[in-house]
Coordinates of C-alpha atoms and ligand atoms in Angstrom, one line a residue:
M203 CA 0.0 0.0 -0.1
K204 CA 1.3 3.4 -1.0
M205 CA -0.3 6.6 0.0
H206 CA -0.5 9.7 -2.1
V207 CA 0.5 12.8 -0.5
S208 CA -1.0 16.3 -0.8
V209 CA 1.3 18.9 0.8
I210 CA -0.7 22.2 1.6
G211 CA 1.7 25.0 1.7
G212 CA 5.0 25.5 -0.2
G213 CA 7.1 27.7 2.3
M214 CA 10.2 27.3 4.3
I215 CA 9.4 24.2 6.2
V216 CA 8.4 22.4 3.0
H217 CA 11.7 23.4 1.3
D218 CA 13.9 22.8 4.3
Q219 CA 12.4 19.4 5.5
I220 CA 9.2 18.1 4.2
L221 CA 9.8 17.8 0.5
P222 CA 13.3 16.3 0.6
S223 CA 12.0 13.8 3.2
L224 CA 9.0 12.9 1.0
Y225 CA 11.3 12.5 -2.0
Q226 CA 13.4 10.1 0.0
L227 CA 10.3 8.2 1.1
K228 CA 9.0 8.0 -2.4
R229 CA 12.4 6.8 -3.6
A230 CA 12.1 4.0 -1.0
G231 CA 8.7 3.1 -2.3
K232 CA 6.9 4.1 0.9
I233 CA 4.6 6.7 -0.6
G234 CA 3.0 7.4 -4.0
H235 CA 2.4 10.6 -5.9
I236 CA 3.3 14.0 -4.2
T237 CA 1.2 17.1 -5.0
V238 CA 2.2 20.6 -3.5
C239 CA -0.4 23.3 -3.2
A240 CA 0.5 26.9 -2.6
R241 CA -1.1 30.2 -3.3
R242 CA 1.5 31.6 -5.5
K243 CA 3.0 30.0 -8.7
E244 CA 6.4 31.5 -7.9
T245 CA 6.6 29.6 -4.7
L246 CA 6.0 26.3 -6.5
D247 CA 8.3 27.2 -9.3
S248 CA 11.1 28.0 -7.1
L249 CA 10.6 24.9 -5.0
K250 CA 10.7 22.8 -8.2
A251 CA 13.8 24.5 -9.5
N252 CA 15.7 24.3 -6.2
E253 CA 19.0 23.3 -7.1
R254 CA 20.0 21.6 -3.8
I255 CA 16.9 19.4 -3.9
R256 CA 17.2 18.5 -7.6
R257 CA 20.7 17.4 -7.2
A258 CA 19.9 15.2 -4.4
F259 CA 16.7 13.8 -6.0
P260 CA 17.1 14.2 -9.8
E261 CA 14.6 11.5 -10.5
Q262 CA 11.8 12.9 -8.3
D263 CA 9.2 15.4 -9.1
F264 CA 5.8 16.7 -7.6
T265 CA 2.6 18.1 -9.2
A266 CA 2.3 21.8 -8.5
T267 CA -1.1 23.5 -8.1
T268 CA -2.3 26.9 -7.1
A269 CA -5.9 25.6 -6.7
S270 CA -7.4 26.4 -3.3
Y271 CA -6.6 23.7 -0.6
H272 CA -10.4 23.0 -0.4
E273 CA -10.3 21.9 -4.1
V274 CA -7.1 19.9 -3.8
L275 CA -8.2 18.0 -0.8
G276 CA -11.8 17.6 -2.1
N277 CA -10.3 16.0 -5.2
A278 CA -7.8 13.8 -3.4
A279 CA -8.8 10.1 -3.4
E280 CA -10.0 9.0 0.2
R281 CA -7.7 7.5 2.8
N282 CA -4.5 9.1 1.5
L283 CA -2.3 11.6 3.3
A284 CA -2.4 15.4 3.7
I285 CA 0.6 17.4 5.1
I286 CA -0.5 20.8 6.4
A287 CA 2.3 23.3 6.3
L288 CA 0.5 26.6 6.5
P289 CA 0.9 29.6 8.8
D290 CA -0.1 28.8 12.3
Q291 CA -3.5 30.5 12.5
I292 CA -5.1 28.6 9.5
H293 CA -4.1 25.1 10.6
F294 CA -7.5 24.3 12.2
N295 CA -9.5 25.0 8.9
A296 CA -7.1 23.1 6.8
V297 CA -6.8 20.1 9.2
M298 CA -10.6 19.8 9.3
T299 CA -10.8 20.1 5.6
A300 CA -8.5 17.3 5.1
I301 CA -10.3 15.1 7.7
D302 CA -13.7 15.9 6.0
A303 CA -12.0 14.7 2.8
Q304 CA -11.2 11.4 4.5
Q305 CA -7.3 12.1 4.5
H306 CA -4.9 11.0 7.2
V307 CA -3.1 14.2 8.4
I308 CA 0.4 15.3 9.4
C309 CA 0.3 19.0 10.6
V310 CA 3.4 21.1 11.4
K311 CA 3.5 22.4 15.0
P312 CA 1.7 24.0 16.6
L313 CA -1.4 21.9 15.7
V314 CA -3.9 24.7 16.6
Q315 CA -3.9 27.6 19.1
K316 CA -7.0 26.6 21.0
I317 CA -7.7 23.4 23.0
Q318 CA -11.3 23.2 21.8
H319 CA -10.0 23.0 18.1
A320 CA -7.7 20.1 19.1
A321 CA -10.6 18.3 20.7
V322 CA -12.8 18.8 17.6
I323 CA -9.9 17.4 15.4
E324 CA -9.3 14.5 17.6
K325 CA -13.0 13.5 17.7
A326 CA -13.4 14.0 13.9
A327 CA -10.4 11.9 13.1
R328 CA -11.2 9.1 15.5
E329 CA -14.8 8.8 14.1
R330 CA -13.3 8.2 10.6
Q331 CA -10.4 6.1 11.8
L332 CA -7.9 8.6 10.5
F333 CA -4.5 9.4 11.8
V334 CA -3.6 12.9 12.8
G335 CA 0.1 13.5 13.8
I336 CA 1.9 16.7 14.7
E337 CA 5.4 17.3 13.5
Y338 CA 7.5 17.8 16.6
H339 CA 10.9 16.9 15.1
K340 CA 12.9 17.5 18.1
R341 CA 11.4 14.4 19.6
F342 CA 13.4 12.5 16.9
D343 CA 16.7 14.0 18.0
D344 CA 18.3 10.9 19.6
R345 CA 19.4 13.1 22.6
A346 CA 15.8 13.7 23.4
L347 CA 14.9 10.0 23.3
M348 CA 18.1 9.2 25.4
A349 CA 17.0 11.8 28.0
R350 CA 13.5 10.5 28.1
D351 CA 14.8 7.0 28.9
R352 CA 17.2 8.2 31.6
Y353 CA 14.7 10.7 33.1
R354 CA 11.9 8.2 33.2
S355 CA 14.1 5.5 34.8
G356 CA 14.7 8.0 37.6
R357 CA 18.4 8.8 37.0
F358 CA 17.9 12.5 37.2
G359 CA 15.3 12.8 39.9
E360 CA 12.7 15.5 39.5
L361 CA 12.8 18.7 37.4
R362 CA 13.2 21.8 39.6
L363 CA 14.4 24.6 37.3
G364 CA 15.0 24.6 33.6
T365 CA 16.0 27.2 30.9
A366 CA 15.6 26.9 27.3
R367 CA 16.4 29.1 24.3
L368 CA 15.7 29.1 20.6
F369 CA 16.3 32.2 18.5
E370 CA 15.9 32.0 14.7
K371 CA 18.0 34.0 12.4
W372 CA 17.5 37.7 11.6
Y373 CA 16.7 36.9 7.9
Y374 CA 13.4 35.5 8.9
R375 CA 12.3 39.1 9.2
H376 CA 12.7 39.5 5.5
S377 CA 10.8 36.3 4.6
N378 CA 7.1 35.6 4.0
F379 CA 6.8 35.7 7.7
Q380 CA 6.1 39.4 7.3
N381 CA 2.7 38.4 5.7
W382 CA 1.5 36.5 8.6
F383 CA 3.6 36.6 11.8
S384 CA 1.7 39.6 13.2
L385 CA 0.8 40.4 16.7
E386 CA -2.7 38.8 16.4
N387 CA -1.5 35.6 14.7
S388 CA 1.5 34.4 16.4
D389 CA 4.6 35.2 18.4
A390 CA 8.1 34.0 19.0
F391 CA 7.1 31.6 21.9
T392 CA 4.0 30.2 20.0
Y393 CA 6.1 29.7 16.9
I394 CA 9.2 28.0 18.3
G395 CA 8.9 27.9 22.1
C396 CA 6.4 25.2 21.8
H397 CA 9.4 22.8 20.9
Y398 CA 11.1 23.0 24.2
V399 CA 7.7 22.9 26.1
D400 CA 6.9 19.7 24.3
L401 CA 10.3 18.3 24.9
V402 CA 10.2 18.8 28.7
H403 CA 6.9 16.8 28.8
F404 CA 8.3 14.3 26.3
I405 CA 11.4 13.7 28.6
T406 CA 9.7 14.1 32.0
G407 CA 6.2 13.1 31.6
L408 CA 5.2 16.2 33.7
L409 CA 2.3 18.4 32.5
P410 CA 2.4 22.3 32.3
V411 CA 0.0 24.0 34.8
S412 CA 0.6 27.7 34.3
V413 CA 2.2 29.9 31.7
S414 CA 3.1 33.7 31.6
V415 CA 4.7 35.2 28.6
A416 CA 5.8 38.7 28.0
G417 CA 7.1 40.0 24.8
V418 CA 9.0 42.8 23.1
P419 CA 7.3 43.9 19.7
E420 CA 9.3 45.0 16.8
R421 CA 8.4 45.8 13.1
F422 CA 9.1 43.7 10.1
P423 CA 10.6 45.6 7.1
N424 CA 7.1 45.9 5.6
G425 CA 5.8 47.7 8.8
T426 CA 4.0 44.7 10.4
E427 CA 4.3 44.8 14.1
A428 CA 5.1 41.3 15.6
W429 CA 6.1 39.7 19.0
M430 CA 9.7 39.2 17.8
W431 CA 11.1 38.5 21.4
T432 CA 9.4 36.6 24.1
D433 CA 10.1 35.5 27.6
A434 CA 8.0 32.7 29.1
R435 CA 7.7 31.0 32.4
V436 CA 6.0 27.6 32.4
K437 CA 5.1 25.9 35.8
W438 CA 4.9 22.1 35.7
S439 CA 2.7 19.7 37.7
N440 CA 5.5 18.8 40.2
G441 CA 6.0 22.6 40.9
G442 CA 9.2 22.8 38.6
L443 CA 9.6 26.0 36.6
L444 CA 11.0 26.3 33.1
N445 CA 12.0 29.7 31.5
V446 CA 11.8 29.8 27.7
Q447 CA 13.2 32.6 25.6
N448 CA 12.5 33.0 21.9
A449 CA 13.1 35.5 19.1
L450 CA 13.4 36.1 15.5
G451 CA 16.5 37.8 16.4
Y452 CA 19.7 35.8 16.2
P453 CA 22.2 38.0 14.3
E454 CA 23.0 37.0 10.7
Q455 CA 26.7 37.0 11.5
G456 CA 26.2 34.5 14.3
P457 CA 27.6 31.0 13.3
G458 CA 25.1 28.2 12.8
S459 CA 21.4 28.6 11.6
N460 CA 20.1 29.6 15.1
T461 CA 21.0 29.4 18.7
Q462 CA 19.2 26.9 20.9
G463 CA 19.6 24.6 23.9
M464 CA 18.0 23.6 27.1
T465 CA 19.3 22.9 30.7
L466 CA 17.2 21.1 33.3
W467 CA 18.3 21.2 37.0
T468 CA 17.0 18.3 39.0
S469 CA 17.1 16.8 42.4
A470 CA 16.2 13.7 44.3
G471 CA 16.5 13.5 48.1
D472 CA 19.9 15.0 49.1
A473 CA 21.4 14.9 45.6
G474 CA 21.3 17.3 42.6
G475 CA 21.5 16.5 38.9
F476 CA 21.3 18.3 35.6
L477 CA 20.8 17.7 32.0
N478 CA 22.3 20.1 29.5
H479 CA 21.7 20.1 25.7
I480 CA 23.6 22.4 23.6
D481 CA 21.5 22.2 20.6
S482 CA 23.0 24.7 18.2
H483 CA 26.7 24.1 18.6
R484 CA 27.1 20.4 17.9
G485 CA 30.8 20.3 17.7
L486 CA 31.4 21.3 14.2
E487 CA 33.5 24.3 13.4
Y488 CA 34.0 25.2 9.7
C489 CA 36.3 28.0 8.7
Y490 CA 36.0 28.6 4.9
V491 CA 38.8 30.1 2.5
D492 CA 36.4 32.9 1.6
G493 CA 36.4 34.3 5.1
G494 CA 33.1 32.6 6.2
Y495 CA 32.8 30.8 9.5
S496 CA 30.0 28.3 10.4
E497 CA 28.9 25.9 13.0
P498 CA 26.6 23.7 11.0
S499 CA 24.3 21.0 12.8
P500 CA 24.8 17.6 11.4
D501 CA 21.8 16.3 13.2
Y502 CA 18.6 18.1 11.8
M503 CA 18.7 17.8 8.0
Q504 CA 21.7 17.2 5.9
F505 CA 22.3 16.0 2.4
V506 CA 24.9 13.2 2.1
P507 CA 26.0 11.0 -0.8
N508 CA 23.6 8.2 -1.8
H509 CA 25.3 4.8 -1.4
L510 CA 22.6 3.1 -3.4
G511 CA 22.2 5.1 -6.6
P512 CA 22.3 8.6 -8.1
G513 CA 21.9 11.9 -6.2
E514 CA 22.1 12.1 -2.5
R515 CA 19.9 11.3 0.6
V516 CA 18.8 13.2 3.6
V517 CA 19.7 12.3 7.1
G518 CA 18.8 13.7 10.5
Y519 CA 15.9 14.0 12.9
G520 CA 14.0 16.2 10.4
Y521 CA 13.8 13.1 8.1
R522 CA 13.2 10.6 10.9
S523 CA 10.3 12.6 12.2
I524 CA 8.5 12.8 8.8
E525 CA 9.3 9.1 8.3
A526 CA 7.9 8.1 11.7
L527 CA 4.6 10.2 11.0
V528 CA 4.2 8.7 7.6
D529 CA 4.8 5.2 9.0
S530 CA 2.1 5.9 11.7
A531 CA -0.4 7.0 9.1
L532 CA 0.3 3.8 7.1
S533 CA -0.1 1.6 10.2
V534 CA -3.5 3.1 11.1
E535 CA -4.7 2.7 7.6
R536 CA -3.7 -0.9 7.8
D537 CA -5.2 -1.5 11.2
A538 CA -7.2 1.2 13.0
D539 CA -6.3 -0.4 16.4
Q540 CA -2.7 1.0 15.9
Q541 CA -4.2 4.4 16.8
S542 CA -4.4 3.6 20.4
V543 CA -0.9 1.9 20.4
I544 CA 0.6 5.0 18.9
E545 CA -1.2 7.3 21.3
A546 CA 0.0 5.2 24.4
Q547 CA 3.5 5.0 23.1
G548 CA 3.8 8.8 23.2
I549 CA 6.6 9.0 20.7
V550 CA 4.7 10.4 17.9
A551 CA 2.6 13.5 19.0
T552 CA -1.1 13.2 18.3
P553 CA -4.0 15.6 19.3
G554 CA -5.0 13.0 22.1
N555 CA -1.4 12.7 23.6
S556 CA -0.1 16.1 23.2
S557 CA -3.0 18.5 23.8
Y558 CA -1.0 20.1 26.7
N559 CA 0.7 21.9 23.8
E560 CA -2.6 23.6 22.7
L561 CA -3.3 24.5 26.3
V562 CA 0.1 26.2 26.6
T563 CA -0.3 28.0 23.4
E564 CA -3.8 29.2 24.3
A565 CA -2.6 30.3 27.7
A566 CA 0.5 32.0 26.2
R567 CA -1.5 34.1 23.8
L568 CA -3.8 35.1 26.7
S569 CA -0.9 36.0 28.9
L570 CA 0.8 38.1 26.0
E571 CA -2.3 40.1 25.6
N572 CA -2.4 40.8 29.2
D573 CA 1.1 42.0 29.6
G574 CA 2.5 38.7 30.9
R575 CA 0.0 37.9 33.6
E576 CA 0.0 34.3 34.8
V577 CA -2.5 32.0 33.1
L578 CA -3.6 28.8 34.8
I579 CA -4.3 25.6 32.9
Q580 CA -7.2 23.4 34.2
Y581 CA -7.2 19.7 33.3
G582 CA -10.2 17.5 33.4
T583 CA -13.0 16.4 31.0
L584 CA -13.1 19.8 29.5
P585 CA -9.8 21.4 30.0
F586 CA -9.5 25.2 29.8
V587 CA -7.2 28.2 30.6
H588 CA -7.9 31.3 32.6
L589 CA -6.1 34.4 33.9
K590 CA -4.9 33.8 37.5
S591 CA -6.9 35.9 39.9
Y592 CA -4.9 37.7 42.6
L593 CA -8.0 38.7 44.7
Ligands
LIG1485 N1 10.7 24.3 13.5 C1 9.6 23.9 13.1 O1 8.9 22.9 13.5 C2 9.0 24.8 12.0 C3 9.8 25.4 11.3 C4 9.2 26.3 10.3 C5 7.9 26.4 10.1 N2 7.1 25.6 11.0 C6 5.6 25.7 10.9 O2 5.2 25.5 9.5 C7 4.2 26.3 9.2 C8 4.6 27.2 8.0 O3 5.8 27.8 8.1 P1 6.8 28.3 7.0 O4 8.1 28.5 7.7 O5 6.8 27.2 5.9 O6 6.0 29.6 6.5 P2 6.2 30.3 5.2 O7 5.6 31.7 5.4 O8 7.6 30.3 4.6 O9 5.2 29.5 4.2 C9 3.9 29.5 4.4 C10 3.2 28.9 3.1 O10 1.9 28.7 3.1 C11 1.2 29.2 1.9 N3 -0.1 29.6 2.1 C12 -0.6 30.6 3.0 N4 -2.0 30.5 3.0 C13 -2.4 29.5 2.0 C14 -3.5 29.0 1.5 N5 -4.7 29.7 2.0 N6 -3.5 28.0 0.7 C15 -2.4 27.5 0.2 N7 -1.1 27.8 0.6 C16 -1.1 28.9 1.5 C17 2.1 30.3 1.4 O11 1.9 30.6 0.1 C18 3.5 29.7 1.8 O12 3.9 28.9 0.7 C19 3.9 27.3 10.3 O13 2.8 26.8 11.1 C20 5.2 27.2 11.1 O14 5.0 27.3 12.6 C21 7.6 24.8 11.9

């Protein structure tokens, strides 16, 4: 069985991670035809003509369409796969359109910005025995899986304090982000902070119980105002605290494609522990003869020579994450009972096993609008968030 794949959106994440991964899966015979839908023809033309991707996958291609995603998904044969790679604030409509069209779904993070939307998606997919997975690729960085194993076997004790940081490069301000990353749609924490919040749960199993986020707005070159810099505090179910700083603000001249990392301070009885992940500088230092200096990550997505034929292949946790999600969709299509196995395993994020992310996003947006006031997360049959009252 091979699923055909409709990719909705043709922006940066499709170029950097999704399309090369899909080409590799197609080469391996795991998926069938690939269609990419975007609003602008130029987006699709430049994706198709991209020299790096063509060199690696000279035999691969996709069908490009500027038709609306409603049309593309409506015309897709039932029980195939849709990958939603659109701006954050339109994920809900696109995911629901895909589910209505009987497609399994992979959605880039954050799935949606409201917990109620996640619940609607989960129910609709379950009724149709469709898989919905959320692409949190950091989970497939081997260091996260190692930490999860060691934390959950008790070797670190309990999280007490943590600090995490992910700053994207300055050039993001000159990209298509200008057209959607405005104050009312997203912010640096919602966009990338969610990765480390998700990782802390993934490693520790703890649940976030309160969030406060303050931001510093700045304008894109086109004048759109955005929460470019954010500072968040997340409180966890054991009382532990995590600080997360995010920005579209890492200087162009800085080495590597971003700066990121996480330190968790822990304790058990009379002993302290810690876990420190330096996620941007992974040990590589390249000094080029043209004067350039770089610290590339070998671990997210890299093109390396193909040992089995022409072109190249992609390696890294970016690829492994897409592969795991595609494998999950295939396994649910073969046997609907696999859904509960995947949910329980907790390695692949689904609306059912990672909805704390939607609660954190909803709480963060509310906190930002209220100048960093603490927002509490209430779990239960109908989870919700609300501003903490100090009365
Ligand atoms: N680290 C990560 O996990 C990561 C990294 C980058 C992006 N993302 C997520 O991926 C999503 C897209 O981000 P990006 O960086 O690719 O953004 P982008 O701005 O580069 O691309 C967005 C794409 O969506 C298309 N689009 C917008 N509205 C559309 C519509 N109605 N129909 C069809 N196409 C439409 C645009 O034409 C563009 O091709 C966001 O949700 C973002 O948070 C995740």
